[in-house]
PDB file of C-alpha atoms and ligand atoms in Angstrom:
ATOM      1  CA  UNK A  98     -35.640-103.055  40.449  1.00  0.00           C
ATOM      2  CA  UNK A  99     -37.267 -99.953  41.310  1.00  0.00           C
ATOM      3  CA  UNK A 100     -38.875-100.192  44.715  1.00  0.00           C
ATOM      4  CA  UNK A 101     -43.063 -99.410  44.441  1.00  0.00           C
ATOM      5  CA  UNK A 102     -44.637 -98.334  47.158  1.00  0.00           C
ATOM      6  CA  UNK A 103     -47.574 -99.700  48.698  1.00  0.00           C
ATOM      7  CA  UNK A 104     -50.782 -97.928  50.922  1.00  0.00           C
ATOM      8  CA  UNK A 105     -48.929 -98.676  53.824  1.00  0.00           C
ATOM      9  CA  UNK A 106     -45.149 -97.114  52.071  1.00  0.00           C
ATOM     10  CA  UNK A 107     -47.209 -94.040  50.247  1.00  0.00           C
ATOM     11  CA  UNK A 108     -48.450 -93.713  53.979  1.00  0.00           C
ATOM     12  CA  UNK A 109     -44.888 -93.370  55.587  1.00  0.00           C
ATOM     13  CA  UNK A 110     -43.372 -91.974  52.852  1.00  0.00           C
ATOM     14  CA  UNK A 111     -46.301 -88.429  53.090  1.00  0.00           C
ATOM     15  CA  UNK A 112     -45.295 -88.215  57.102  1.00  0.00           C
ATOM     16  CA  UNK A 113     -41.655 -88.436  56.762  1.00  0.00           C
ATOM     17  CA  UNK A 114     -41.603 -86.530  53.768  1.00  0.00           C
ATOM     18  CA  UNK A 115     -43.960 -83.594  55.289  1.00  0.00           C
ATOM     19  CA  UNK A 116     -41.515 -83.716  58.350  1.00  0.00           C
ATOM     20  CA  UNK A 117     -38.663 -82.936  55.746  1.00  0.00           C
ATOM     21  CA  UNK A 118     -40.247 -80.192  54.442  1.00  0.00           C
ATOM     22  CA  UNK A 119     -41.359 -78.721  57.830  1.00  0.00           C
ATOM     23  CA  UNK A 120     -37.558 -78.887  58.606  1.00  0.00           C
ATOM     24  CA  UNK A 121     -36.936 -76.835  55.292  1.00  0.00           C
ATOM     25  CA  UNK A 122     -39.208 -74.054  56.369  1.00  0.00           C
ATOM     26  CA  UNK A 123     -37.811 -73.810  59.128  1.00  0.00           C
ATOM     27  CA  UNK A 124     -34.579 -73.414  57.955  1.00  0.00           C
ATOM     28  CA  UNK A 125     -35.499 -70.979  55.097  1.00  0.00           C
ATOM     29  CA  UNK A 126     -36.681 -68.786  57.957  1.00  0.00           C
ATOM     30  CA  UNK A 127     -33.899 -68.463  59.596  1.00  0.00           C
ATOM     31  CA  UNK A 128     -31.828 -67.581  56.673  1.00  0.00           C
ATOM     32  CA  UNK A 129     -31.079 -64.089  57.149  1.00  0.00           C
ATOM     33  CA  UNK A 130     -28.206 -61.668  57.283  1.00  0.00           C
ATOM     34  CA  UNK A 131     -25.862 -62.487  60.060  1.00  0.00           C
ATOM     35  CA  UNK A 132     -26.748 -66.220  61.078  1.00  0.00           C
ATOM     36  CA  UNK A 133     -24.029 -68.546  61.019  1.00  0.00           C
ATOM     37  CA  UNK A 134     -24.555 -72.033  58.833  1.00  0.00           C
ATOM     38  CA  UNK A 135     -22.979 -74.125  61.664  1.00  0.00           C
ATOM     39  CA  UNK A 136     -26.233 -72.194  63.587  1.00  0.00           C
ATOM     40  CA  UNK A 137     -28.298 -72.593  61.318  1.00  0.00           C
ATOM     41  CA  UNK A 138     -27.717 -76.416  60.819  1.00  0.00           C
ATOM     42  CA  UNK A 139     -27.890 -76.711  64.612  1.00  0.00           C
ATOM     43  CA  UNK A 140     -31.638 -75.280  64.341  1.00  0.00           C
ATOM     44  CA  UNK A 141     -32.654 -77.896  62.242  1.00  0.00           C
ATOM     45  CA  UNK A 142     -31.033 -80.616  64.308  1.00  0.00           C
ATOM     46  CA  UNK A 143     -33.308 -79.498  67.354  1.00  0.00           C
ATOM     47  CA  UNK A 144     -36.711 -79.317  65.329  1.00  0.00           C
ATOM     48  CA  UNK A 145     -35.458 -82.890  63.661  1.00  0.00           C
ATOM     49  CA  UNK A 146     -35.158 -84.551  67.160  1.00  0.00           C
ATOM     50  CA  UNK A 147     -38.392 -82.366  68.685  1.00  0.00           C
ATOM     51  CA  UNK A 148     -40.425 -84.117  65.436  1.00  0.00           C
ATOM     52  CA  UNK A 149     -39.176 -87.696  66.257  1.00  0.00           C
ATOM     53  CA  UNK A 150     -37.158 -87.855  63.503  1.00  0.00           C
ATOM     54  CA  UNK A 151     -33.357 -88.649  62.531  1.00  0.00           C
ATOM     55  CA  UNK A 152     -31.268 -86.702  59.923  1.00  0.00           C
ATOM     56  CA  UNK A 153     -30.425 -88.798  57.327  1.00  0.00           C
ATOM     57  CA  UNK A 154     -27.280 -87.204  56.484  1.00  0.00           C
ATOM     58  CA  UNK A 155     -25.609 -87.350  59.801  1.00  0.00           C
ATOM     59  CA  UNK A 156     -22.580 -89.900  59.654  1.00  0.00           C
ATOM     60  CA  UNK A 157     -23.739 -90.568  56.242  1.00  0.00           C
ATOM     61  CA  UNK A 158     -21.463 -91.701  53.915  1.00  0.00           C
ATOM     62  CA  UNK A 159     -21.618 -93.368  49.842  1.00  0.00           C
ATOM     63  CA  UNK A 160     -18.272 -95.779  50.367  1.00  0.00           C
ATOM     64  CA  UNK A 161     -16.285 -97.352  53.119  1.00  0.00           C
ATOM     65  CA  UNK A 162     -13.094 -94.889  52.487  1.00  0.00           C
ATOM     66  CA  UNK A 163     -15.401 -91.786  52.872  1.00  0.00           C
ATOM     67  CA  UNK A 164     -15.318 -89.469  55.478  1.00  0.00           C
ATOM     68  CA  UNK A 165     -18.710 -89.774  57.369  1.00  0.00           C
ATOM     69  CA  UNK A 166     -20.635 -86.871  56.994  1.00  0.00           C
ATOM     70  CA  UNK A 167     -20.407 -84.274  59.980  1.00  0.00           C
ATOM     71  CA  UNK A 168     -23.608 -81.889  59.678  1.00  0.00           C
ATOM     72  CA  UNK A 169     -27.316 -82.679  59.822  1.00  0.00           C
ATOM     73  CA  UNK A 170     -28.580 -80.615  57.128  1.00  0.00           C
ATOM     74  CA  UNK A 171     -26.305 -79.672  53.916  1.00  0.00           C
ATOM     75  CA  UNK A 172     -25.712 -75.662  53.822  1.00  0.00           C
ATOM     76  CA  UNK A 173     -23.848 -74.929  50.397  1.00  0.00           C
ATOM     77  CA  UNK A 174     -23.300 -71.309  49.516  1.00  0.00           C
ATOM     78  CA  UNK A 175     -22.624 -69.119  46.433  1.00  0.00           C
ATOM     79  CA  UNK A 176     -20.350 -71.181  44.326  1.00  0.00           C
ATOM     80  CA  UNK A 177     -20.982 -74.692  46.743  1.00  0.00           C
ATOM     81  CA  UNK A 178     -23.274 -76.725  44.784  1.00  0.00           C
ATOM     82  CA  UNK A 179     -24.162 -79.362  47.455  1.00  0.00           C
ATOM     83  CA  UNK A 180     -23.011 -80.953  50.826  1.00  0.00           C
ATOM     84  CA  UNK A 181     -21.628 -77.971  52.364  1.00  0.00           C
ATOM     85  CA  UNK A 182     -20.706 -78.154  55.739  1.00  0.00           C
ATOM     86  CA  UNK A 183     -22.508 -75.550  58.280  1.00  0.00           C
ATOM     87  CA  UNK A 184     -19.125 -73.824  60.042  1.00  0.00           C
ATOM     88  CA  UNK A 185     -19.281 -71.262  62.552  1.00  0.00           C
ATOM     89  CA  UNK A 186     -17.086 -68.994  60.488  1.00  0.00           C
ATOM     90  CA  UNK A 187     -19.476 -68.828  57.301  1.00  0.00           C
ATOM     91  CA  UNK A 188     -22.126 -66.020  57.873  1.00  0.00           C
ATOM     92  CA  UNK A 189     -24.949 -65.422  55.775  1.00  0.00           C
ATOM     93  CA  UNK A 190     -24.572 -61.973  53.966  1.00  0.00           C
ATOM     94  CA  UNK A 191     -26.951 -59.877  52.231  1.00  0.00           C
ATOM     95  CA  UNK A 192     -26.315 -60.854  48.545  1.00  0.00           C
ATOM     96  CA  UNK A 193     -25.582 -64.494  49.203  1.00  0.00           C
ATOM     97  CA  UNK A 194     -27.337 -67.819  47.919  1.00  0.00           C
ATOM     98  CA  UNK A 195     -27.426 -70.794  50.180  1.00  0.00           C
ATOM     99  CA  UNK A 196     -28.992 -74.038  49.602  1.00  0.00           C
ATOM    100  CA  UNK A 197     -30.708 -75.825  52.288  1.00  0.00           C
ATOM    101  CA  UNK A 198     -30.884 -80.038  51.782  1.00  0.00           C
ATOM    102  CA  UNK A 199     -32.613 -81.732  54.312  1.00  0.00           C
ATOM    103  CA  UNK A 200     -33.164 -85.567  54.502  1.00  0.00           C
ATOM    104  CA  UNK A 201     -34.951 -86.682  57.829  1.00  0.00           C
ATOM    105  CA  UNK A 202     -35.882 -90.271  58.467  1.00  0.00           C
ATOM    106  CA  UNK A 203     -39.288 -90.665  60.155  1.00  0.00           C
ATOM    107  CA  UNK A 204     -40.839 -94.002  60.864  1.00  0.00           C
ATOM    108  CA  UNK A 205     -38.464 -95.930  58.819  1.00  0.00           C
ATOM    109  CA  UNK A 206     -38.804 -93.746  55.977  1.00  0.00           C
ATOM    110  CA  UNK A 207     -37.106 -91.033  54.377  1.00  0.00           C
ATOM    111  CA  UNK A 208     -37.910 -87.491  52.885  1.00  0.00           C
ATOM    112  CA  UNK A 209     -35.711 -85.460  51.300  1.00  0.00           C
ATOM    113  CA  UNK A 210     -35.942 -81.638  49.712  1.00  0.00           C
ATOM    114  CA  UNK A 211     -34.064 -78.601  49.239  1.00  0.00           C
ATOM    115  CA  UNK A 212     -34.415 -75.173  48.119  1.00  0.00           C
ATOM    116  CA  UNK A 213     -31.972 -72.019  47.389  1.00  0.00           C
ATOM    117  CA  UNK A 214     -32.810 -69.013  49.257  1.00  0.00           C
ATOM    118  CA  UNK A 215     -31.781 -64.906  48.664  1.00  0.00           C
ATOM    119  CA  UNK A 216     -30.033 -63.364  51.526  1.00  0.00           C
ATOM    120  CA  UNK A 217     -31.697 -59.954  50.290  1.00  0.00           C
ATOM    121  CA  UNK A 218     -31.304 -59.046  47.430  1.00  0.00           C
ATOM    122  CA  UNK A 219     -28.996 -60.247  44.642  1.00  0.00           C
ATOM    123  CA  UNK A 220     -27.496 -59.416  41.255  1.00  0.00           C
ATOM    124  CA  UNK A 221     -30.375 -59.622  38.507  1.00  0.00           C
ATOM    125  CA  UNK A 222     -27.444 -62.613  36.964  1.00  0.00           C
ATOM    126  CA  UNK A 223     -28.251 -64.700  40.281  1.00  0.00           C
ATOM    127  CA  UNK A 224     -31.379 -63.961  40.386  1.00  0.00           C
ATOM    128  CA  UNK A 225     -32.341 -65.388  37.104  1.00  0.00           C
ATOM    129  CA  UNK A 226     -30.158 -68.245  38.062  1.00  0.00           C
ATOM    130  CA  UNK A 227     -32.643 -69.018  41.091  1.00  0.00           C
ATOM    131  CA  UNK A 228     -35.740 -68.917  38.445  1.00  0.00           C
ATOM    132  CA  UNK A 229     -34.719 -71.258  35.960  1.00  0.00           C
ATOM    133  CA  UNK A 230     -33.083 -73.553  38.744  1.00  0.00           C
ATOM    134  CA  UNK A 231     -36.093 -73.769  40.279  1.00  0.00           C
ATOM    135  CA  UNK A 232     -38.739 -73.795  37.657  1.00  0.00           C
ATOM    136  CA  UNK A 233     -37.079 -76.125  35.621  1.00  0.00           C
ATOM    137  CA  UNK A 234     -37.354 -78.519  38.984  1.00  0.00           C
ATOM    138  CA  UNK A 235     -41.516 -78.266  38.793  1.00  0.00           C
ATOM    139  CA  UNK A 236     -41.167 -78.580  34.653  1.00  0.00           C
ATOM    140  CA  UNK A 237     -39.197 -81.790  35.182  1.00  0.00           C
ATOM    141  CA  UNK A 238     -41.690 -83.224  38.268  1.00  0.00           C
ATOM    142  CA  UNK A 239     -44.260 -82.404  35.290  1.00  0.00           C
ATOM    143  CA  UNK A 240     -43.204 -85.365  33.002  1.00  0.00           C
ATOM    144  CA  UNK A 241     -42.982 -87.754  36.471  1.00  0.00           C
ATOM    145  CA  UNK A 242     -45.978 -89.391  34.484  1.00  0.00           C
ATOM    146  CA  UNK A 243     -47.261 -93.068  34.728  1.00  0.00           C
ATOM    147  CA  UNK A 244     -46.493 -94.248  31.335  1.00  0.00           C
ATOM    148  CA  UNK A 245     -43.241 -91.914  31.089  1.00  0.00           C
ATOM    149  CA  UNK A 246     -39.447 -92.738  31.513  1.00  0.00           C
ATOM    150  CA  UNK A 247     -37.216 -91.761  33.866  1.00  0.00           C
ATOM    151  CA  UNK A 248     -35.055 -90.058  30.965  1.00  0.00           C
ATOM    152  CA  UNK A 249     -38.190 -87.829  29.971  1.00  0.00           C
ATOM    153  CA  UNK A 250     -38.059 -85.873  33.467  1.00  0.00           C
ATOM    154  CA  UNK A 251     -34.193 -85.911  32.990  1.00  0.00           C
ATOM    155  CA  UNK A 252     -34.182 -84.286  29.372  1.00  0.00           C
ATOM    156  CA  UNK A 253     -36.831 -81.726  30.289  1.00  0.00           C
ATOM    157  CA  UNK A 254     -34.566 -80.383  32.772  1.00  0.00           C
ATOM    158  CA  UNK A 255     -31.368 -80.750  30.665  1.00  0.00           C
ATOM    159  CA  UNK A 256     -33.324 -79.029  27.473  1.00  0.00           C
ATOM    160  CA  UNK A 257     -34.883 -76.301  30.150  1.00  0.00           C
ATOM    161  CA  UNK A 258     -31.923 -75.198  31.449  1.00  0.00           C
ATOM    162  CA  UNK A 259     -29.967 -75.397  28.655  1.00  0.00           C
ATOM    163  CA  UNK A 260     -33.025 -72.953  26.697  1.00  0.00           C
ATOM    164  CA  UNK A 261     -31.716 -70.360  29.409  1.00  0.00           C
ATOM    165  CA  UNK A 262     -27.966 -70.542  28.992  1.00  0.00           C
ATOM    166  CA  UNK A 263     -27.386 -72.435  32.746  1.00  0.00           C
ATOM    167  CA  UNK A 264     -25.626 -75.933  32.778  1.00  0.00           C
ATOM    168  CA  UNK A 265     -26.893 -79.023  34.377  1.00  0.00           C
ATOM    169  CA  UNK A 266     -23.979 -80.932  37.148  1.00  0.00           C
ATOM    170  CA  UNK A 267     -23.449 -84.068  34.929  1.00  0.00           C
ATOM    171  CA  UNK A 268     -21.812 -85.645  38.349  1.00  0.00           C
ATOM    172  CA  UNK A 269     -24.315 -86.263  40.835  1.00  0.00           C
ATOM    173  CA  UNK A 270     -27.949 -86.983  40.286  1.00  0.00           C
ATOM    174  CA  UNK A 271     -31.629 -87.141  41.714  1.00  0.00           C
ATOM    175  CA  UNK A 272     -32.519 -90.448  43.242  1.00  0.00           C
ATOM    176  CA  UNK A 273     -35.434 -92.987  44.150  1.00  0.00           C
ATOM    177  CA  UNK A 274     -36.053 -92.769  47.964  1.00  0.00           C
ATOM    178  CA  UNK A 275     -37.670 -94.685  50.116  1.00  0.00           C
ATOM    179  CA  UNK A 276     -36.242 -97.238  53.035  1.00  0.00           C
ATOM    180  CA  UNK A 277     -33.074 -95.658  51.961  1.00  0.00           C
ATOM    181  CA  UNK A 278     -31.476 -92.295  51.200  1.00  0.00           C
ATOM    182  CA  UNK A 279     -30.888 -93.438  47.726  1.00  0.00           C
ATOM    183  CA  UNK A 280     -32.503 -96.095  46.199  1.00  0.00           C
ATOM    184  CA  UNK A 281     -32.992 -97.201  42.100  1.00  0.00           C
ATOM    185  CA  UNK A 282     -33.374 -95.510  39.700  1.00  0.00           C
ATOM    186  CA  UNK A 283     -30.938 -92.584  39.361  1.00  0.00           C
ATOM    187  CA  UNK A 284     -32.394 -89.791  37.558  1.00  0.00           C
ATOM    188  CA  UNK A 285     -29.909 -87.840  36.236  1.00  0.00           C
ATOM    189  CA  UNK A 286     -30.557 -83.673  35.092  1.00  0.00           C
ATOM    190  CA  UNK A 287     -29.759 -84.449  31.482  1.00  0.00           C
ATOM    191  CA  UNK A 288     -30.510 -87.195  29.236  1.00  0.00           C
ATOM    192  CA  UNK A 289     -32.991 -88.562  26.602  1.00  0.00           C
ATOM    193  CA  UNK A 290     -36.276 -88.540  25.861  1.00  0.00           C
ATOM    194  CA  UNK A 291     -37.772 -91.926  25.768  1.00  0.00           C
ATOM    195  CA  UNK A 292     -34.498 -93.865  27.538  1.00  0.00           C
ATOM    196  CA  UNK A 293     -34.325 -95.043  30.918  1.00  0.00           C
ATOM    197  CA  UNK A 294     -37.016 -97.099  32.916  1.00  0.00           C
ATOM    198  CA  UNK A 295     -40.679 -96.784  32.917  1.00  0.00           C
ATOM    199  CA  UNK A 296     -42.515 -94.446  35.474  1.00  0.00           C
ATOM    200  CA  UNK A 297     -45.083 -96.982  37.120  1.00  0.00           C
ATOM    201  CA  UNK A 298     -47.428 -95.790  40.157  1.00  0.00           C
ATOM    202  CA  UNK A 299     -45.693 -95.725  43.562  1.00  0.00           C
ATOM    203  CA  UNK A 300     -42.499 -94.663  43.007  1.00  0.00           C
ATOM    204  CA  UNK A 301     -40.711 -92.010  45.332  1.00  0.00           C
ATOM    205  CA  UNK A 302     -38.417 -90.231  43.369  1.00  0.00           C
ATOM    206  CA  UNK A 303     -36.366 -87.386  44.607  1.00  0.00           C
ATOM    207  CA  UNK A 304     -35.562 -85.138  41.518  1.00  0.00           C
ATOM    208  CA  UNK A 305     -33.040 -82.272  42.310  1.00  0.00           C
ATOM    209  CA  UNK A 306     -31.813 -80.573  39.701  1.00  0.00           C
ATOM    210  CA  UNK A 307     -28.391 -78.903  40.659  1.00  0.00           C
ATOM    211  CA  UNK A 308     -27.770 -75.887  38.062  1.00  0.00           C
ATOM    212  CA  UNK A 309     -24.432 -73.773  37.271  1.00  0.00           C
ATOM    213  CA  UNK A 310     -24.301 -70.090  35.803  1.00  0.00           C
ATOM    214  CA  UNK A 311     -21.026 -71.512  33.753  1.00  0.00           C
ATOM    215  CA  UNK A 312     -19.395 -74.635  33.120  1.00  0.00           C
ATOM    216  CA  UNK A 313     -21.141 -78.295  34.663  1.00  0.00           C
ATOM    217  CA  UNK A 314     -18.048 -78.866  35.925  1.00  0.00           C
ATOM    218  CA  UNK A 315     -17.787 -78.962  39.887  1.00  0.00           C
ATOM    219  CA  UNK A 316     -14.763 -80.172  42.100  1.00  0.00           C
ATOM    220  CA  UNK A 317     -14.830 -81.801  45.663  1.00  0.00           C
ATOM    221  CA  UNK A 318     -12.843 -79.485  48.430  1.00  0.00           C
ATOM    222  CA  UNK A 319     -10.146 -81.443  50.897  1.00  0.00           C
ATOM    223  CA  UNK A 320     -12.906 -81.606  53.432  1.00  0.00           C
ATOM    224  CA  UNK A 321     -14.096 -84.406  51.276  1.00  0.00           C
ATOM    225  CA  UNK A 322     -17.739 -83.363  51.018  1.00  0.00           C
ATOM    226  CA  UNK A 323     -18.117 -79.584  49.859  1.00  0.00           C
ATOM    227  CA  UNK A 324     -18.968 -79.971  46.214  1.00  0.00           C
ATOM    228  CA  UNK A 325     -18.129 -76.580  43.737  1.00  0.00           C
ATOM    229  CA  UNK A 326     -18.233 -75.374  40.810  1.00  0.00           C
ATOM    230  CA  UNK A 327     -14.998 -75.702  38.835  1.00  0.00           C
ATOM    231  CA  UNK A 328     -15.091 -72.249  37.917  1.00  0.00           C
ATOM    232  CA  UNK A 329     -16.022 -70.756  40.988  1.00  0.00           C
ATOM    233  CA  UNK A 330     -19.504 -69.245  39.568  1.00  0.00           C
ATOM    234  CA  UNK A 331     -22.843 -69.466  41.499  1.00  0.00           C
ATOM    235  CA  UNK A 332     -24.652 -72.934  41.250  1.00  0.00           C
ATOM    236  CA  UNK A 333     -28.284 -73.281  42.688  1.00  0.00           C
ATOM    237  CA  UNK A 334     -30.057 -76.253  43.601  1.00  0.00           C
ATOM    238  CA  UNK A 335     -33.781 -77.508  44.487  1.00  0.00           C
ATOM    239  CA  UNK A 336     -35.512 -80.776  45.260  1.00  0.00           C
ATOM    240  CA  UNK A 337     -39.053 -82.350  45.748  1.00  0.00           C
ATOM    241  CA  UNK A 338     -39.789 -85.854  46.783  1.00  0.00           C
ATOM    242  CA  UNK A 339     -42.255 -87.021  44.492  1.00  0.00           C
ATOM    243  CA  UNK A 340     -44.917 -90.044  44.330  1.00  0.00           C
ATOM    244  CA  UNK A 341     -45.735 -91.480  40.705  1.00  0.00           C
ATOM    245  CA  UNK A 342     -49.761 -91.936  40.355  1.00  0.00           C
ATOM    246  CA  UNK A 343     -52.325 -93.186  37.638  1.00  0.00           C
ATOM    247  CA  UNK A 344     -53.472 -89.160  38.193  1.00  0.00           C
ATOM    248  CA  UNK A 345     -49.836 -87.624  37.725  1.00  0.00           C
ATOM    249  CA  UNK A 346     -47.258 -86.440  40.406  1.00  0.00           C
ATOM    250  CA  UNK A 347     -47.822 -85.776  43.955  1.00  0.00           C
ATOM    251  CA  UNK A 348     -45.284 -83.628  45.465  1.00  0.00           C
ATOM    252  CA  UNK A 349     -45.092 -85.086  48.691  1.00  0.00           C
ATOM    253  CA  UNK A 350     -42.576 -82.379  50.172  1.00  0.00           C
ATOM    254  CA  UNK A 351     -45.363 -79.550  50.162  1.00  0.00           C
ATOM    255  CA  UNK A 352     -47.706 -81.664  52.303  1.00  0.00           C
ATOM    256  CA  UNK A 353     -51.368 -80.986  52.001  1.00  0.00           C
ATOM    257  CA  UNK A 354     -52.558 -78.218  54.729  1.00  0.00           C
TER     258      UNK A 354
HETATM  259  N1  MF3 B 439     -30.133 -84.563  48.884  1.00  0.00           N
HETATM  260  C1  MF3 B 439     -28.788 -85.054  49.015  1.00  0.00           C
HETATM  261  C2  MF3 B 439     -28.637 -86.343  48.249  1.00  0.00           C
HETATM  262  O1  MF3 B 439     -29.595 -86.859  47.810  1.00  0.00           O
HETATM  263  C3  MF3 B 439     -28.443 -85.154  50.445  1.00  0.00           C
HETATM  264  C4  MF3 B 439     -27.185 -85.823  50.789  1.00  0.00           C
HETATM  265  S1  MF3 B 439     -27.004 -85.910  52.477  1.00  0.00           S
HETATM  266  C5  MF3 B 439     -25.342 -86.212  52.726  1.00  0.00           C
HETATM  267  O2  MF3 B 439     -27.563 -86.843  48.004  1.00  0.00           O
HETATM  268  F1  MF3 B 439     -25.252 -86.954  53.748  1.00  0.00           F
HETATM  269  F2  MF3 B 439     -24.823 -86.824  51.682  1.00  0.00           F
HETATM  270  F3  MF3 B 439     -24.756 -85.114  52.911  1.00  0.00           F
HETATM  271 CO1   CO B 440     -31.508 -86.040  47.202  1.00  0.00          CO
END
């Protein structure tokens, strides 16, 4: 069953969503040439806390065996796809692309976004990269329609960033949120059109599309989080947290002024 929000949900859902995305700002300011990521993950722990809110992520983990997650925010550069670990000896260089995931619980609920930022400038390959990554995230919130299924948003991503010669991670996928981190229905970055559940109003769905200059194929390093690419080529990665309406999609991760 796919949790639906009510006033009261939609309600905590905007403010803990609008805290995640204040977090991200932050964060993407900070991003220049010679910060560290264990710095800049440290940042974002202090405006978390000074906002009232909890990372998400901290001590986070998907299964009993795993290794509980160490960081507050996820920092994954270059080749990292997702979950990178900030580390005092990784420092952003002009040229680079890090991702920035943050997932803050506020009120007893949970926002969650992420963008990929340019550490100046960056080969005209990458850069492309960056544009389809991200605009095929807004072309897939576009078919988060009342009506819709969840496999329509997935195969307009898939089909998007496919047109541009990119690959979609098969492995890990967007996600209702709510209460929890990750709640139903998975929405994976490639599928078909017409499968999957129906989009009804007051769902929070965080969809994330996680996209690979070469092969889909990604590996997990010994540190048991850091995800890659299995052929070492740059991978980019953006999110919204989005809320399902009779009027279309409301991005709740770029609050209202
Ligand atoms: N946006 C990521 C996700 O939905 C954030 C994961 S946080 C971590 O899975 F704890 F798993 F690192
Ligand atoms: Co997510």
């Amino acid at each position: 069953m796919i949790p639906i929000k009510n006033k009261e949900g939609i309600a905590g859902m905007r403010e803990a969503c609008r805290v995640a995305a204040a977090v991200l700002a932050k964060m993407r300011s900070l991003a220049v040439p010679g910060i560290s990521t264990y710095d800049l993950d440290q940042e974002a722990k202090k405006l978390i806390e000074a906002l009232g809110a909890r990372s998400a992520c901290f001590n986070y983990r998907t299964s009993r065996g795993q290794r509980a997650y160490p960081a507050y925010t996820c920092i994954s550069m270059n080749e990292e796809v997702v979950h990178g670990i900030g580390t005092i000896k990784r420092i952003l260089r002009p040229g680079d692309i890090v991702s920035l995931d943050v997932v803050v619980e506020y009120g007893g609920w949970i926002g969650d976004n992420a963008t990929t930022v340019r550490i100046g400038p960056v080969p005209p390959a990458v850069e492309r990269l960056l544009q389809v990554s991200e605009a095929a995230l807004y072309h897939g919130i576009g078919f988060a329609k009342v009506g819709n299924r969840i496999g329509d948003i997935s195969h307009a991503i898939q089909s998007f960033v496919e047109a541009e010669g990119f690959s979609v991670v098969r492995d890990m996928v967007g996600h209702g949120v709510g209460r929890s981190m990750h709640e139903e229905p998975q929405i994976p970055n490639f599928g078909r059109k017409g499968t999957g559940d129906k989009i009804r109003p007051g769902m929070t769905l965080a969809i994330e599309p996680m996209v690979n200059t070469g092969t889909h194929r990604i590996e997990t390093l010994g540190d048991g989080w850091t995800v890659v690419t299995a052929d070492g080529k740059p991978s980019a990665h953006f999110e919204h947290t989005v809320l399902t309406t009779e009027t279309g999609p409301e991005i709740l991760t770029i609050p209202a002024a």
